[in-house]
Amino acid sequence: MQIRDLPYSDPGDPDVRSGPRFLFWLGRNQLGGQLKSLSWGLLHQLGIAGLPVTVGLAVQAVIDRSGGRLALAGGLIVALGVLIAVGDTMLHRTAVTNWITAAARVQQLLARKTAELGSALTRRVAAGEVVAVSTGDVEKIGWFVEALSRFAAAATALVVICVGLAIYLPSLGLMVALAMPVLALAVLPLLPRATRRADEQREKAGKATELASDTVAGLRVLRGIGGEELFLGRYRRASQEVRRAAVRSARMWALISAVQVLLPGILLISLVWYGATLARDGRIDVGQLVTVYSAATLMLFPLRHFEEIAMAYSFSRPSAQRAVRVLSLHRSAQEATVEGVTPTGDLYDPATGLMAPRGQFTAVVCGDPDEAGRLADRLGGHAETGEEDEKAAAAAPSVLLGGVALDEVPLDTARAAVLVQDKDPVLLSGTLRELLDVPSSGLVTADAALEAAQCGDVLSALAQASADNYGDPMRTRITERGRSLSGGQRQRLALARSLVTDPEALVLDEPTSAVDSHTEARVAAGIAKLRQGRTTVAFASSPLLLDAADRVVLVHEGTVVAVGNHRDLLRTEPRYRAVVTRETDDEAAAANGVGDVPAMKSIEEIEERA
């Protein structure tokens, strides 16, 4: 795989059992690139290893006054210089390719998982952690994959040099060969503590990133309530904790670096002292001493790769573990088995008994907003399958659309059939035309969707927002997440985007929670009119929207307990009335003629309250 061939046509099926297994899977899938990097690394390292021999030959040739051998040594040095230059250049090229392609593979896997899970991803994993995985963690994982082949080349070169020195000059070569394992493994006792400190630093950095993301997202609200300084103070404290953790981590890595400077220095001093003694006694030649000393000095360069691979693994292992946490999430415990089927018909949830007849506008009332969000996810096939949810998801029956289980159809088919709009939908940056340019049936125009969502005032504001749009609101750019718009404007634009899609079944979670009552009534009427003949489910507790629905379903403690229209349920179902009118326990008792509080005079009063 070359950089020009990115992105991968298929990034593969990763091993997500653990962080180390994921790293091994990445390395195995780039075996060709690893072997290329290893080959060029060996050429580079062994070229460097050959320099001491040629330098020793040159020194001995000068001592012996042999011009021929000096010329030969000079030619060998030039040849080795060329090999070192070529090997280093190609090693860098292939190593960087491994880094970028590994990072690209991880990013593609994360993007695929994000598309698969949709909004359920941020409910399972914090937004700050998702950002950290897709940016800094991806870079650290690529670093380890890239450093692995260079480490293998350096380790191989060290073994070859030690064996060669032991054969070339046993009196000094064995000394070097026995010392090298000690130098390479001396830092191992320090690595666990350094790794723990690095993990602590990254954990604190992830929390600080999450806090910063949440603060920026809620900056408008924080300024409105005067809480900006409070959250900025929290972020300052979190950033200081990150700084202190980084300093503690850097101290350990500095100690490791000091050990890798001190021990080789002791070896070189001992080698020079002992070698000079042997040369003085005539037991070895000066050229042999220069060769061994030069080889031992140059061996410090590949020895540095032991420190680098330790650091790379220390930083990449927790990064890989975070990536695995995201990649191990699944849409469903079941695999898609029905191919080529686009289901149509009634939308039915066997777990709760909720039925949304085809072609009708069904409103669902839940006393618990969290329960409403979970049920909306279930209707769209977004069932969460984390550690605790996986057993429950496997035991719970799948939602049916036209009698076909959503878990048994391909993911893209299920997403096209049932669209779920979250309570807090996200607007991507770009022009309004780009926002509404989404896969759709083609039966609903952007103008019709904007009109149904009552976006007239939004269009007027966008038309005046920029001089570059020539008065056309569709050409106005929307900032990231729509932060330049109010909550009600963002909600209505998101609703218009969902209406343009025109899916077989549309599930809306509190689609009018951020608009005023007059606009809410018009939005409810617009949804009912535009979606006529299509299946629509709206989770809400607003009487204005409930009154516009064809049928209303009350879900209590995970089970459907009442079905009817809004006005009938107000009269006959106390639990429904309690949720819709927000009445207190005393008022509920009064409505039933219990206690000392006077009962309401008529159902008209209840409807007026609702």
PDB file of N, CA and C in Angstrom, residues 361 451-452 522-534 548:
ATOM      1  N   PHE A 361     -49.558   9.386  11.654  1.00  0.00           N
ATOM      2  CA  PHE A 361     -48.726  10.199  12.528  1.00  0.00           C
ATOM      3  C   PHE A 361     -49.008   9.744  13.957  1.00  0.00           C
ATOM      4  N   GLU A 451     -40.680  24.933   4.608  1.00  0.00           N
ATOM      5  CA  GLU A 451     -41.985  25.512   4.931  1.00  0.00           C
ATOM      6  C   GLU A 451     -42.685  24.713   6.016  1.00  0.00           C
ATOM      7  N   ALA A 452     -42.630  23.386   5.932  1.00  0.00           N
ATOM      8  CA  ALA A 452     -43.277  22.554   6.947  1.00  0.00           C
ATOM      9  C   ALA A 452     -42.624  22.729   8.303  1.00  0.00           C
ATOM     10  N   ARG A 522     -47.705  25.393  14.488  1.00  0.00           N
ATOM     11  CA  ARG A 522     -47.557  25.400  13.028  1.00  0.00           C
ATOM     12  C   ARG A 522     -46.621  24.291  12.557  1.00  0.00           C
ATOM     13  N   VAL A 523     -45.571  24.026  13.339  1.00  0.00           N
ATOM     14  CA  VAL A 523     -44.660  22.933  12.981  1.00  0.00           C
ATOM     15  C   VAL A 523     -45.390  21.593  13.033  1.00  0.00           C
ATOM     16  N   ALA A 524     -46.193  21.380  14.082  1.00  0.00           N
ATOM     17  CA  ALA A 524     -46.939  20.124  14.205  1.00  0.00           C
ATOM     18  C   ALA A 524     -47.876  19.934  13.019  1.00  0.00           C
ATOM     19  N   ALA A 525     -48.566  21.022  12.630  1.00  0.00           N
ATOM     20  CA  ALA A 525     -49.458  20.927  11.473  1.00  0.00           C
ATOM     21  C   ALA A 525     -48.676  20.683  10.194  1.00  0.00           C
ATOM     22  N   GLY A 526     -47.490  21.312  10.066  1.00  0.00           N
ATOM     23  CA  GLY A 526     -46.670  21.118   8.873  1.00  0.00           C
ATOM     24  C   GLY A 526     -46.168  19.692   8.744  1.00  0.00           C
ATOM     25  N   ILE A 527     -45.755  19.095   9.877  1.00  0.00           N
ATOM     26  CA  ILE A 527     -45.302  17.693   9.844  1.00  0.00           C
ATOM     27  C   ILE A 527     -46.441  16.780   9.423  1.00  0.00           C
ATOM     28  N   ALA A 528     -47.614  16.991  10.037  1.00  0.00           N
ATOM     29  CA  ALA A 528     -48.765  16.139   9.731  1.00  0.00           C
ATOM     30  C   ALA A 528     -49.154  16.240   8.256  1.00  0.00           C
ATOM     31  N   LYS A 529     -49.086  17.448   7.698  1.00  0.00           N
ATOM     32  CA  LYS A 529     -49.478  17.641   6.302  1.00  0.00           C
ATOM     33  C   LYS A 529     -48.446  17.054   5.346  1.00  0.00           C
ATOM     34  N   LEU A 530     -47.152  17.369   5.578  1.00  0.00           N
ATOM     35  CA  LEU A 530     -46.115  16.920   4.652  1.00  0.00           C
ATOM     36  C   LEU A 530     -45.913  15.410   4.712  1.00  0.00           C
ATOM     37  N   ARG A 531     -46.071  14.823   5.878  1.00  0.00           N
ATOM     38  CA  ARG A 531     -45.836  13.381   6.043  1.00  0.00           C
ATOM     39  C   ARG A 531     -47.118  12.566   5.860  1.00  0.00           C
ATOM     40  N   GLN A 532     -48.135  13.161   5.322  1.00  0.00           N
ATOM     41  CA  GLN A 532     -49.396  12.445   5.122  1.00  0.00           C
ATOM     42  C   GLN A 532     -49.170  11.234   4.216  1.00  0.00           C
ATOM     43  N   GLY A 533     -49.615  10.063   4.699  1.00  0.00           N
ATOM     44  CA  GLY A 533     -49.411   8.830   3.956  1.00  0.00           C
ATOM     45  C   GLY A 533     -48.093   8.150   4.251  1.00  0.00           C
ATOM     46  N   ARG A 534     -47.255   8.764   5.093  1.00  0.00           N
ATOM     47  CA  ARG A 534     -45.975   8.177   5.491  1.00  0.00           C
ATOM     48  C   ARG A 534     -46.002   7.942   6.997  1.00  0.00           C
ATOM     49  N   ALA A 548     -52.150  17.144  17.223  1.00  0.00           N
ATOM     50  CA  ALA A 548     -52.048  17.051  15.764  1.00  0.00           C
ATOM     51  C   ALA A 548     -51.828  15.624  15.280  1.00  0.00           C
TER      52      ALA A 548
END
